[in-house]
Amino acid sequence: PTSIDTSQGHLILSGSEDSCVRLWDVRSGEKRPVKQMVHQYEGHSRWVSQVKFNSQIENIFISGSQDGTVKLWDLRNDEQPLANLKLKNQNDEFKIFTTEWNGSS
């Protein structure tokens, strides 16, 4: 992974060079392995450089990518992002290296 966020306790978000974001559950028990992939979120066209849970709104996270986009996701919907943010006049050289929440927005 190229980016990891562990701020949700037993859930871990990872972004990687294959342009996917993965959600992992690291709870352990008799019938559950130590780490299990729960969902895979696809939507970026280049490597994911940042993933970040929203600390004030449960189930919401963002991902930033070398494709120049920031996507807003809900953990419960792995089909498509809630929002896709990009520059209006984006060129191929624009890349996202880091993201940050401004409170709950």
mmCIF file with all atom_site columns, C-alpha atoms in Angstrom:
data_model
loop_
_atom_site.group_PDB
_atom_site.id
_atom_site.type_symbol
_atom_site.label_atom_id
_atom_site.label_alt_id
_atom_site.label_comp_id
_atom_site.label_asym_id
_atom_site.label_entity_id
_atom_site.label_seq_id
_atom_site.pdbx_PDB_ins_code
_atom_site.Cartn_x
_atom_site.Cartn_y
_atom_site.Cartn_z
_atom_site.occupancy
_atom_site.B_iso_or_equiv
_atom_site.pdbx_formal_charge
_atom_site.auth_seq_id
_atom_site.auth_comp_id
_atom_site.auth_asym_id
_atom_site.auth_atom_id
_atom_site.pdbx_PDB_model_num
ATOM 1   C CA . PRO A 1 1   ? 0.000   0.000   0.000   1.00 0.00 ? 1   PRO A CA 1
ATOM 2   C CA . THR A 1 2   ? 1.034   3.574   -0.663  1.00 0.00 ? 2   THR A CA 1
ATOM 3   C CA . SER A 1 3   ? -1.310  5.066   1.944   1.00 0.00 ? 3   SER A CA 1
ATOM 4   C CA . ILE A 1 4   ? -2.939  3.759   5.117   1.00 0.00 ? 4   ILE A CA 1
ATOM 5   C CA . ASP A 1 5   ? -5.435  5.215   7.599   1.00 0.00 ? 5   ASP A CA 1
ATOM 6   C CA . THR A 1 6   ? -6.091  3.367   10.859  1.00 0.00 ? 6   THR A CA 1
ATOM 7   C CA . SER A 1 7   ? -8.200  5.967   12.679  1.00 0.00 ? 7   SER A CA 1
ATOM 8   C CA . GLN A 1 8   ? -11.356 3.794   12.754  1.00 0.00 ? 8   GLN A CA 1
ATOM 9   C CA . GLY A 1 9   ? -10.161 1.210   15.294  1.00 0.00 ? 9   GLY A CA 1
ATOM 10  C CA . HIS A 1 10  ? -10.472 -2.252  13.779  1.00 0.00 ? 10  HIS A CA 1
ATOM 11  C CA . LEU A 1 11  ? -10.928 -0.911  10.216  1.00 0.00 ? 11  LEU A CA 1
ATOM 12  C CA . ILE A 1 12  ? -7.985  0.013   8.021   1.00 0.00 ? 12  ILE A CA 1
ATOM 13  C CA . LEU A 1 13  ? -8.097  1.829   4.685   1.00 0.00 ? 13  LEU A CA 1
ATOM 14  C CA . SER A 1 14  ? -5.292  1.266   2.218   1.00 0.00 ? 14  SER A CA 1
ATOM 15  C CA . GLY A 1 15  ? -4.597  2.899   -1.125  1.00 0.00 ? 15  GLY A CA 1
ATOM 16  C CA . SER A 1 16  ? -2.165  1.391   -3.582  1.00 0.00 ? 16  SER A CA 1
ATOM 17  C CA . GLU A 1 17  ? -0.391  1.641   -6.905  1.00 0.00 ? 17  GLU A CA 1
ATOM 18  C CA . ASP A 1 18  ? -3.034  -0.509  -8.614  1.00 0.00 ? 18  ASP A CA 1
ATOM 19  C CA . SER A 1 19  ? -5.490  2.457   -8.260  1.00 0.00 ? 19  SER A CA 1
ATOM 20  C CA . CYS A 1 20  ? -7.722  0.653   -5.742  1.00 0.00 ? 20  CYS A CA 1
ATOM 21  C CA . VAL A 1 21  ? -8.724  1.505   -2.194  1.00 0.00 ? 21  VAL A CA 1
ATOM 22  C CA . ARG A 1 22  ? -9.250  -1.448  0.107   1.00 0.00 ? 22  ARG A CA 1
ATOM 23  C CA . LEU A 1 23  ? -11.019 -1.703  3.446   1.00 0.00 ? 23  LEU A CA 1
ATOM 24  C CA . TRP A 1 24  ? -9.596  -4.240  5.908   1.00 0.00 ? 24  TRP A CA 1
ATOM 25  C CA . ASP A 1 25  ? -11.077 -5.600  9.134   1.00 0.00 ? 25  ASP A CA 1
ATOM 26  C CA . VAL A 1 26  ? -8.370  -6.583  11.601  1.00 0.00 ? 26  VAL A CA 1
ATOM 27  C CA . ARG A 1 27  ? -10.527 -8.000  14.372  1.00 0.00 ? 27  ARG A CA 1
ATOM 28  C CA . SER A 1 28  ? -9.483  -11.498 15.297  1.00 0.00 ? 28  SER A CA 1
ATOM 29  C CA . GLY A 1 29  ? -11.414 -14.400 16.681  1.00 0.00 ? 29  GLY A CA 1
ATOM 30  C CA . GLU A 1 30  ? -11.935 -18.120 16.355  1.00 0.00 ? 30  GLU A CA 1
ATOM 31  C CA . LYS A 1 31  ? -13.628 -18.008 12.969  1.00 0.00 ? 31  LYS A CA 1
ATOM 32  C CA . ARG A 1 32  ? -12.022 -14.865 11.596  1.00 0.00 ? 32  ARG A CA 1
ATOM 33  C CA . PRO A 1 33  ? -8.463  -14.432 10.302  1.00 0.00 ? 33  PRO A CA 1
ATOM 34  C CA . VAL A 1 34  ? -6.281  -11.711 11.752  1.00 0.00 ? 34  VAL A CA 1
ATOM 35  C CA . LYS A 1 35  ? -6.822  -9.500  8.707   1.00 0.00 ? 35  LYS A CA 1
ATOM 36  C CA . GLN A 1 36  ? -9.563  -9.717  6.101   1.00 0.00 ? 36  GLN A CA 1
ATOM 37  C CA . MET A 1 37  ? -10.327 -7.507  3.113   1.00 0.00 ? 37  MET A CA 1
ATOM 38  C CA . VAL A 1 38  ? -13.950 -6.337  3.406   1.00 0.00 ? 38  VAL A CA 1
ATOM 39  C CA . HIS A 1 39  ? -14.384 -4.098  0.334   1.00 0.00 ? 39  HIS A CA 1
ATOM 40  C CA . GLN A 1 40  ? -12.471 -2.861  -2.668  1.00 0.00 ? 40  GLN A CA 1
ATOM 41  C CA . TYR A 1 41  ? -13.272 0.604   -4.017  1.00 0.00 ? 41  TYR A CA 1
ATOM 42  C CA . GLU A 1 42  ? -12.411 1.233   -7.665  1.00 0.00 ? 42  GLU A CA 1
ATOM 43  C CA . GLY A 1 43  ? -12.679 4.577   -9.400  1.00 0.00 ? 43  GLY A CA 1
ATOM 44  C CA . HIS A 1 44  ? -9.214  6.037   -9.794  1.00 0.00 ? 44  HIS A CA 1
ATOM 45  C CA . SER A 1 45  ? -7.187  5.576   -12.968 1.00 0.00 ? 45  SER A CA 1
ATOM 46  C CA . ARG A 1 46  ? -3.738  5.934   -11.347 1.00 0.00 ? 46  ARG A CA 1
ATOM 47  C CA . TRP A 1 47  ? -2.150  5.066   -8.028  1.00 0.00 ? 47  TRP A CA 1
ATOM 48  C CA . VAL A 1 48  ? -3.904  6.163   -4.848  1.00 0.00 ? 48  VAL A CA 1
ATOM 49  C CA . SER A 1 49  ? -1.578  8.434   -2.880  1.00 0.00 ? 49  SER A CA 1
ATOM 50  C CA . GLN A 1 50  ? -3.847  9.222   0.097   1.00 0.00 ? 50  GLN A CA 1
ATOM 51  C CA . VAL A 1 51  ? -6.812  7.755   1.978   1.00 0.00 ? 51  VAL A CA 1
ATOM 52  C CA . LYS A 1 52  ? -8.405  9.415   5.002   1.00 0.00 ? 52  LYS A CA 1
ATOM 53  C CA . PHE A 1 53  ? -11.401 8.608   7.186   1.00 0.00 ? 53  PHE A CA 1
ATOM 54  C CA . ASN A 1 54  ? -13.620 11.510  8.267   1.00 0.00 ? 54  ASN A CA 1
ATOM 55  C CA . SER A 1 55  ? -13.191 11.720  12.043  1.00 0.00 ? 55  SER A CA 1
ATOM 56  C CA . GLN A 1 56  ? -16.613 13.359  12.549  1.00 0.00 ? 56  GLN A CA 1
ATOM 57  C CA . ILE A 1 57  ? -18.862 11.416  10.164  1.00 0.00 ? 57  ILE A CA 1
ATOM 58  C CA . GLU A 1 58  ? -18.965 7.645   10.461  1.00 0.00 ? 58  GLU A CA 1
ATOM 59  C CA . ASN A 1 59  ? -18.521 5.563   7.279   1.00 0.00 ? 59  ASN A CA 1
ATOM 60  C CA . ILE A 1 60  ? -17.152 8.447   5.153   1.00 0.00 ? 60  ILE A CA 1
ATOM 61  C CA . PHE A 1 61  ? -13.653 8.689   3.683   1.00 0.00 ? 61  PHE A CA 1
ATOM 62  C CA . ILE A 1 62  ? -11.788 10.398  0.855   1.00 0.00 ? 62  ILE A CA 1
ATOM 63  C CA . SER A 1 63  ? -9.127  9.149   -1.521  1.00 0.00 ? 63  SER A CA 1
ATOM 64  C CA . GLY A 1 64  ? -6.649  11.222  -3.501  1.00 0.00 ? 64  GLY A CA 1
ATOM 65  C CA . SER A 1 65  ? -4.842  9.938   -6.542  1.00 0.00 ? 65  SER A CA 1
ATOM 66  C CA . GLN A 1 66  ? -2.090  10.620  -9.035  1.00 0.00 ? 66  GLN A CA 1
ATOM 67  C CA . ASP A 1 67  ? -4.920  10.887  -11.598 1.00 0.00 ? 67  ASP A CA 1
ATOM 68  C CA . GLY A 1 68  ? -5.614  14.370  -10.146 1.00 0.00 ? 68  GLY A CA 1
ATOM 69  C CA . THR A 1 69  ? -8.931  13.536  -8.472  1.00 0.00 ? 69  THR A CA 1
ATOM 70  C CA . VAL A 1 70  ? -10.240 13.380  -4.924  1.00 0.00 ? 70  VAL A CA 1
ATOM 71  C CA . LYS A 1 71  ? -13.154 11.011  -4.387  1.00 0.00 ? 71  LYS A CA 1
ATOM 72  C CA . LEU A 1 72  ? -15.632 11.027  -1.505  1.00 0.00 ? 72  LEU A CA 1
ATOM 73  C CA . TRP A 1 73  ? -16.779 7.534   -0.478  1.00 0.00 ? 73  TRP A CA 1
ATOM 74  C CA . ASP A 1 74  ? -19.225 5.853   1.882   1.00 0.00 ? 74  ASP A CA 1
ATOM 75  C CA . LEU A 1 75  ? -17.938 2.575   3.368   1.00 0.00 ? 75  LEU A CA 1
ATOM 76  C CA . ARG A 1 76  ? -21.325 0.982   2.725   1.00 0.00 ? 76  ARG A CA 1
ATOM 77  C CA . ASN A 1 77  ? -21.225 1.650   -1.037  1.00 0.00 ? 77  ASN A CA 1
ATOM 78  C CA . ASP A 1 78  ? -18.314 0.101   -2.916  1.00 0.00 ? 78  ASP A CA 1
ATOM 79  C CA . GLU A 1 79  ? -19.958 0.595   -6.329  1.00 0.00 ? 79  GLU A CA 1
ATOM 80  C CA . GLN A 1 80  ? -19.170 4.280   -6.867  1.00 0.00 ? 80  GLN A CA 1
ATOM 81  C CA . PRO A 1 81  ? -17.984 7.375   -4.998  1.00 0.00 ? 81  PRO A CA 1
ATOM 82  C CA . LEU A 1 82  ? -20.466 9.871   -3.558  1.00 0.00 ? 82  LEU A CA 1
ATOM 83  C CA . ALA A 1 83  ? -18.552 12.703  -5.225  1.00 0.00 ? 83  ALA A CA 1
ATOM 84  C CA . ASN A 1 84  ? -15.659 13.161  -7.606  1.00 0.00 ? 84  ASN A CA 1
ATOM 85  C CA . LEU A 1 85  ? -13.622 16.370  -7.237  1.00 0.00 ? 85  LEU A CA 1
ATOM 86  C CA . LYS A 1 86  ? -11.207 17.564  -9.906  1.00 0.00 ? 86  LYS A CA 1
ATOM 87  C CA . LEU A 1 87  ? -9.953  20.810  -11.372 1.00 0.00 ? 87  LEU A CA 1
ATOM 88  C CA . LYS A 1 88  ? -12.147 22.200  -14.117 1.00 0.00 ? 88  LYS A CA 1
ATOM 89  C CA . ASN A 1 89  ? -9.207  22.631  -16.491 1.00 0.00 ? 89  ASN A CA 1
ATOM 90  C CA . GLN A 1 90  ? -7.184  19.664  -15.324 1.00 0.00 ? 90  GLN A CA 1
ATOM 91  C CA . ASN A 1 91  ? -4.083  18.663  -17.276 1.00 0.00 ? 91  ASN A CA 1
ATOM 92  C CA . ASP A 1 92  ? -2.158  15.392  -17.104 1.00 0.00 ? 92  ASP A CA 1
ATOM 93  C CA . GLU A 1 93  ? 0.504   16.881  -14.811 1.00 0.00 ? 93  GLU A CA 1
ATOM 94  C CA . PHE A 1 94  ? -1.859  17.644  -11.900 1.00 0.00 ? 94  PHE A CA 1
ATOM 95  C CA . LYS A 1 95  ? -1.522  15.063  -9.110  1.00 0.00 ? 95  LYS A CA 1
ATOM 96  C CA . ILE A 1 96  ? -2.927  14.691  -5.593  1.00 0.00 ? 96  ILE A CA 1
ATOM 97  C CA . PHE A 1 97  ? -0.289  13.859  -2.989  1.00 0.00 ? 97  PHE A CA 1
ATOM 98  C CA . THR A 1 98  ? -2.183  14.484  0.239   1.00 0.00 ? 98  THR A CA 1
ATOM 99  C CA . THR A 1 99  ? -5.704  15.211  1.481   1.00 0.00 ? 99  THR A CA 1
ATOM 100 C CA . GLU A 1 100 ? -7.155  16.633  4.679   1.00 0.00 ? 100 GLU A CA 1
ATOM 101 C CA . TRP A 1 101 ? -10.632 17.081  6.109   1.00 0.00 ? 101 TRP A CA 1
ATOM 102 C CA . ASN A 1 102 ? -11.855 20.512  7.187   1.00 0.00 ? 102 ASN A CA 1
ATOM 103 C CA . GLY A 1 103 ? -14.036 19.366  10.095  1.00 0.00 ? 103 GLY A CA 1
ATOM 104 C CA . SER A 1 104 ? -16.887 17.291  8.735   1.00 0.00 ? 104 SER A CA 1
ATOM 105 C CA . SER A 1 105 ? -16.607 18.750  5.221   1.00 0.00 ? 105 SER A CA 1
#
